[in-house]
CSV table of C-alpha atoms in Angstrom, one decimal:
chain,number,residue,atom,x,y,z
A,1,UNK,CA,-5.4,129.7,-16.8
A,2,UNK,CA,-8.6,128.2,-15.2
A,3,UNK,CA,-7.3,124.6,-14.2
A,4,UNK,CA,-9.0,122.6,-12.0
A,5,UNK,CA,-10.4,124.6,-8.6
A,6,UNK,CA,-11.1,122.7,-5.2
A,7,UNK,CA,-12.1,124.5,-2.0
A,8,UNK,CA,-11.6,125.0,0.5
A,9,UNK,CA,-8.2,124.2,0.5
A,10,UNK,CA,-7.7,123.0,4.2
A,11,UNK,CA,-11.0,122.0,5.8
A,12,UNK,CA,-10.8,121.0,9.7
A,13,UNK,CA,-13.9,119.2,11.4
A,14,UNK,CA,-15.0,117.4,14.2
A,15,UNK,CA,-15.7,113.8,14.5
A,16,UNK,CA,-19.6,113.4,13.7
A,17,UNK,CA,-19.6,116.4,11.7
A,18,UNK,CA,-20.1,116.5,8.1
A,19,UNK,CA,-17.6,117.6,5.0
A,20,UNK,CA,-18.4,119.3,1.8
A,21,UNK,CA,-15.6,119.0,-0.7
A,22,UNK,CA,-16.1,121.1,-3.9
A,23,UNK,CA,-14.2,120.5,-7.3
A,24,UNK,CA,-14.8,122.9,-10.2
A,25,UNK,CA,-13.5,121.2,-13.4
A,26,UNK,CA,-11.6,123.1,-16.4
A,27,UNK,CA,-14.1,124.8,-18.3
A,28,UNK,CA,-15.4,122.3,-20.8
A,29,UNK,CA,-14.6,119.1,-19.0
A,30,UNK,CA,-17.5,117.3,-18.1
A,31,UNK,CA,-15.7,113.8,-16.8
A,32,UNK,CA,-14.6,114.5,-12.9
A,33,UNK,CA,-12.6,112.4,-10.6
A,34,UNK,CA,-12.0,111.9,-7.0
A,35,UNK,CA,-9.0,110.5,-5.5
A,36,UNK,CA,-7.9,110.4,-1.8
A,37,UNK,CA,-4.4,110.5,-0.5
A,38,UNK,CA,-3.5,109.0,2.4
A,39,UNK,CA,-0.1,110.2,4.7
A,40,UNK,CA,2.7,108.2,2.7
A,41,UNK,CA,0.6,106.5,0.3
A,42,UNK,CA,-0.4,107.0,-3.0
A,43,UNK,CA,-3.6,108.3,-4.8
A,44,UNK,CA,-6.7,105.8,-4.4
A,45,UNK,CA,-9.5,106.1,-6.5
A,46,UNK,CA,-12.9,106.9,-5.4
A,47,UNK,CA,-15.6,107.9,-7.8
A,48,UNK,CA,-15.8,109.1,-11.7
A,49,UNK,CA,-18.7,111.0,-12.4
A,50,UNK,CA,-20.2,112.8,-15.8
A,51,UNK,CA,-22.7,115.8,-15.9
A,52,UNK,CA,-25.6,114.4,-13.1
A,53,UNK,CA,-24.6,110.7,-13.3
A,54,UNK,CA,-22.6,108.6,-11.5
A,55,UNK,CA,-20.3,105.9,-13.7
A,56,UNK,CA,-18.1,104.3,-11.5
A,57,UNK,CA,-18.0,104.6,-7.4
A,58,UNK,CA,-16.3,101.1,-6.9
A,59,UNK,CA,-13.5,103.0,-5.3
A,60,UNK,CA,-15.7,104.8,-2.5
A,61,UNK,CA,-16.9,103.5,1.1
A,62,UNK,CA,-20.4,102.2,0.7
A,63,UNK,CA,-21.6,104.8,4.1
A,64,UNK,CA,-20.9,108.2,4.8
A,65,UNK,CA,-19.5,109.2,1.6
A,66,UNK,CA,-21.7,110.5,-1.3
A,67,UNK,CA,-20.6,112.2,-4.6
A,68,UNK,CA,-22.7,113.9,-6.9
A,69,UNK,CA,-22.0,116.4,-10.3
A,70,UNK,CA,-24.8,118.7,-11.0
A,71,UNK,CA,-26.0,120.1,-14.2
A,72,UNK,CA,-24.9,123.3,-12.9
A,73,UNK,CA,-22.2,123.9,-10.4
A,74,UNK,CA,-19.2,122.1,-9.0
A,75,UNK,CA,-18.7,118.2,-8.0
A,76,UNK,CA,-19.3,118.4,-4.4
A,77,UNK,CA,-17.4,115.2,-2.3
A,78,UNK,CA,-19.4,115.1,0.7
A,79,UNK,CA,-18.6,113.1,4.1
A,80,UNK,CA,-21.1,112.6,6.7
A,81,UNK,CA,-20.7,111.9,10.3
A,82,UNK,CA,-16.7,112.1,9.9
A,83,UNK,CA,-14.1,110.6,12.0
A,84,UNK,CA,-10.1,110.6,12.4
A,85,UNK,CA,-9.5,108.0,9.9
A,86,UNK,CA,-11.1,110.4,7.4
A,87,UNK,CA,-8.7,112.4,7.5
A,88,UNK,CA,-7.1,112.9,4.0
A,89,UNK,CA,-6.1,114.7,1.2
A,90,UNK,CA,-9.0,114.4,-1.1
A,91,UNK,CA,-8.0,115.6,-5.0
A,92,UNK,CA,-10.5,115.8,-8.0
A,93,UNK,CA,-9.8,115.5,-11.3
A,94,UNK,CA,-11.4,116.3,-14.8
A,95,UNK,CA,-11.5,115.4,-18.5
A,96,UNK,CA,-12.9,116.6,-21.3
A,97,UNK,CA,-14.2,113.0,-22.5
A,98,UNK,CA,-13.4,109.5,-20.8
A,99,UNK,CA,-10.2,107.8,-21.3
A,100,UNK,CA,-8.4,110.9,-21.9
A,101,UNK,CA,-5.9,112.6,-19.7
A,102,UNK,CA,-7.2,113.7,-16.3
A,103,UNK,CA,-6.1,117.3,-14.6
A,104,UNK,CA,-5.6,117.5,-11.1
A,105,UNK,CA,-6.6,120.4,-8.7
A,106,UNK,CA,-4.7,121.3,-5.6
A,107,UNK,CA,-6.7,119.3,-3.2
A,108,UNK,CA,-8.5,119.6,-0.5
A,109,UNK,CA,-6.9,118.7,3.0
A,110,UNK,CA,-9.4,117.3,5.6
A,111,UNK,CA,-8.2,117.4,9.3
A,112,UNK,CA,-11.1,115.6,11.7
A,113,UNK,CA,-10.0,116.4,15.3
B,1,UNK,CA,-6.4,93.6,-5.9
B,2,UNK,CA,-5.3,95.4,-9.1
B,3,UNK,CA,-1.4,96.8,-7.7
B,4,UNK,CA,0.9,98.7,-8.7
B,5,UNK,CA,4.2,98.3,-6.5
B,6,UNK,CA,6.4,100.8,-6.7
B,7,UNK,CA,10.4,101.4,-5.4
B,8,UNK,CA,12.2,102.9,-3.8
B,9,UNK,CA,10.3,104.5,-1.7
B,10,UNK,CA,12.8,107.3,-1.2
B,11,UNK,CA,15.9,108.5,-3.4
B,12,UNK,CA,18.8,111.0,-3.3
B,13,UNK,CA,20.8,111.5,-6.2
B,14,UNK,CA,23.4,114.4,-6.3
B,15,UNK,CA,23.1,117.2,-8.9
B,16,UNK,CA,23.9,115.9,-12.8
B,17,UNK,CA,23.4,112.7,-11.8
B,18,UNK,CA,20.7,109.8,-13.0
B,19,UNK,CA,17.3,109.3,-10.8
B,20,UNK,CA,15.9,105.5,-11.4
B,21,UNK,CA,12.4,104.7,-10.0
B,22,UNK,CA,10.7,101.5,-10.7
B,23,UNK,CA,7.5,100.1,-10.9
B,24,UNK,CA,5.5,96.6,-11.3
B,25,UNK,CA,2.0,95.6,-12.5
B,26,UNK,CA,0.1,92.5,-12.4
B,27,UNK,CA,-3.0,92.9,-14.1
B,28,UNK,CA,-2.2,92.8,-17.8
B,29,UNK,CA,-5.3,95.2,-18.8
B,30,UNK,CA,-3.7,97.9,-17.8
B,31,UNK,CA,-3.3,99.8,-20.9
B,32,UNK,CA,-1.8,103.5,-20.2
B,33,UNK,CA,1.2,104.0,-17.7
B,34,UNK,CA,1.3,107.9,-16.8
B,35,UNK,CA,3.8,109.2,-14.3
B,36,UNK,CA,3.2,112.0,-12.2
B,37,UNK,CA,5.0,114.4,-10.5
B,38,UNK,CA,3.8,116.4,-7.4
B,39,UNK,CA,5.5,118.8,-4.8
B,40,UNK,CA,4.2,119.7,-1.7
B,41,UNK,CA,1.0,120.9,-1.1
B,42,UNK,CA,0.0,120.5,-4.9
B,43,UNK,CA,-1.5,118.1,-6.8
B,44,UNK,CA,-0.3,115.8,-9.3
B,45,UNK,CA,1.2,116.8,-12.5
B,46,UNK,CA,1.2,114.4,-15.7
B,47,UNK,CA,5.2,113.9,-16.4
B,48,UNK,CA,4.7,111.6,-19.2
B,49,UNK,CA,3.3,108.7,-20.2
B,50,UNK,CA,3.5,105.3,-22.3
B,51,UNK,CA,1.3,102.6,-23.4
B,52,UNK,CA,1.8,99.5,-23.7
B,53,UNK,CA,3.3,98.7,-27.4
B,54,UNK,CA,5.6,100.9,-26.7
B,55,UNK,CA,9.3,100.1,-25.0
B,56,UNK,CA,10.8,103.2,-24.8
B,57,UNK,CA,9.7,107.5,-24.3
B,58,UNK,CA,11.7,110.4,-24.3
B,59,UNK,CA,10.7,114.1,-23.2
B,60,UNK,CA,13.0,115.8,-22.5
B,61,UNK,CA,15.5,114.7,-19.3
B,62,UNK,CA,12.3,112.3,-18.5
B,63,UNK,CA,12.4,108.7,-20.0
B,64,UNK,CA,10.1,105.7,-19.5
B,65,UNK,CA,11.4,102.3,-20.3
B,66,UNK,CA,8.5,99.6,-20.7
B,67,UNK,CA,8.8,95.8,-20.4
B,68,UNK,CA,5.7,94.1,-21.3
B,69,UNK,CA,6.8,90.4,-20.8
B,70,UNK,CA,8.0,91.6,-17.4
B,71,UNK,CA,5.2,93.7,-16.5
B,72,UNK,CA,8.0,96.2,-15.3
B,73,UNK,CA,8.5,99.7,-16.6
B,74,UNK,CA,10.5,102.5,-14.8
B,75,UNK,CA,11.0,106.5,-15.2
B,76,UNK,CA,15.0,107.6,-15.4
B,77,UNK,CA,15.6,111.6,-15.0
B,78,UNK,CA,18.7,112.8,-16.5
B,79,UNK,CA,21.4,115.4,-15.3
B,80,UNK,CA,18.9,115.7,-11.6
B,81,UNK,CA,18.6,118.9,-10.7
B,82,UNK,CA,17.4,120.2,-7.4
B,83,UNK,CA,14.2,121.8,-8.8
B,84,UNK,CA,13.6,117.9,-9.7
B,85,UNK,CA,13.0,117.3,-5.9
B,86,UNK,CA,9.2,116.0,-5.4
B,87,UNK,CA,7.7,112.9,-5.2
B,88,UNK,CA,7.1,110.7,-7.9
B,89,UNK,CA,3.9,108.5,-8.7
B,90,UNK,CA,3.7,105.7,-11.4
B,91,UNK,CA,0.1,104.7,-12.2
B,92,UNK,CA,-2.0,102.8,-14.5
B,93,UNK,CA,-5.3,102.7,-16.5
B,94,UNK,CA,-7.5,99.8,-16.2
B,95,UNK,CA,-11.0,100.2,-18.0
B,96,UNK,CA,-13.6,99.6,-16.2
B,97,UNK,CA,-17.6,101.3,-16.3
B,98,UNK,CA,-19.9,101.1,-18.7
B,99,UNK,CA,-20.5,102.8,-22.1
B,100,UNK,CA,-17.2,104.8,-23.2
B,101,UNK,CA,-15.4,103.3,-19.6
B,102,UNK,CA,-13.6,105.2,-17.2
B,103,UNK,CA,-10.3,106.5,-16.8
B,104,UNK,CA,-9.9,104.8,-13.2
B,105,UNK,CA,-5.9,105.4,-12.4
B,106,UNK,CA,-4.0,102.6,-10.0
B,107,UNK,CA,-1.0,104.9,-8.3
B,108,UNK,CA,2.1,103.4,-6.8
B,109,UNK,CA,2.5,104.6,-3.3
B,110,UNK,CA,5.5,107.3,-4.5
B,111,UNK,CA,9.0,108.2,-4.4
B,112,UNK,CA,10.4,110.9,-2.6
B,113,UNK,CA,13.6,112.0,-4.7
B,114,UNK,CA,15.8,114.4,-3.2
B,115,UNK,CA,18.3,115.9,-5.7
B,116,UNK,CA,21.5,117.7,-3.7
B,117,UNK,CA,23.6,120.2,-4.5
């Protein structure tokens, strides 16, 4: 049962350092989503990307934070130069096609110390 | 902003009993109303879900009630049971993108639900 895979699962950096975030859809699904999860708070979108192209990154801070979806290999969330307020639980999500239910993976929980 | 306001923010309802979260929307695009259900140190779950011409669903112990002309719709969980403890997120679809859209959700900020023995 091949759901959705994100690693590493706890992820702990230093400020200024950099974090890779890496989301392997379900097999087949080629729509991925990034959400991040604040202490208390709900889910807040970030970015929806298909194979190699970016749709929608309305939800993402215009510095530091880059997304990208190759044509092979997973959705890698990356965060340059991090600092304490970074600090999150960043989930993906994919689809098979748009506007159809998304699957979420476990997440990946970013401590920046 | 595009909100979805969500309450209470915590709840504890004894074993057998009837769990009531609520939510409100404002922007009337919203067109798909999933709830989600996640424990801790998991992601979300899909719970179930309703759209909009739609006033009432039913899986199960798990029913959403819809009001359109209120923007309002809320999730009830029958007979609780313990294993029911998590916490709960309403959310909402808005399209937005280009081409075939995007499946962009708006989550309330959750509800932790403690069912007791």
């Amino acid at each position: 049962n091949a759901g959705v895979m994100q690693n590493p699962r706890h992820l702990v950096r230093r400020r200024g350092q950099e974090a890779r975030l890496r989301c392997s859809p379900v097999k087949g699904h080629s729509h991925v989503y990034w959400y991040r999860q604040l202490p208390e708070e709900g889910l807040k979108f970030m970015v929806y990307l298909q194979k190699e192209n970016i749709i929608d990154e309305s939800g993402m801070p215009k510095e530091r934070f880059s997304a990208e979806f190759p044509k092979e290999g997973p959705s890698i969330l990356r965060i340059q130069q991090v600092v304490r307020g970074d600090s999150a639980a960043y989930f993906c999500a994919s689809s098979p096609k748009a506007n159809t239910e998304a699957f979420f993976g476990q997440g990946t929980r970013l401590t920046v110390v | 902003q595009q909100q979805v306001k969500q309450s209470p923010q915590s709840l504890i309802v004894q074993k057998g009993g009837i769990s009531i979260i609520n939510c409100a929307y404002e922007n009337t695009a919203f067109d798909y109303f999933p709830w989600y259900q996640q424990f801790p140190g998991k992601g979300p779950a899909l719970l179930i879900a309703i759209r909009p011409d739609v006033s009432e669903k039913k899986e199960g112990r798990f029913t959403i009630s819809f009001n359109k002309s209120a923007k309002q719709f809320s999730l009830h969980i029958m007979d609780s049971q313990p294993g029911d403890s998590a916490t709960y997120f309403c959310a909402a679809t808005l399209r937005v993108g280009s081409g075939a859209g995007s499946y962009q959700l708006t989550f309330g900020k959750g509800t932790k639900l403690s069912v007791i023995p």
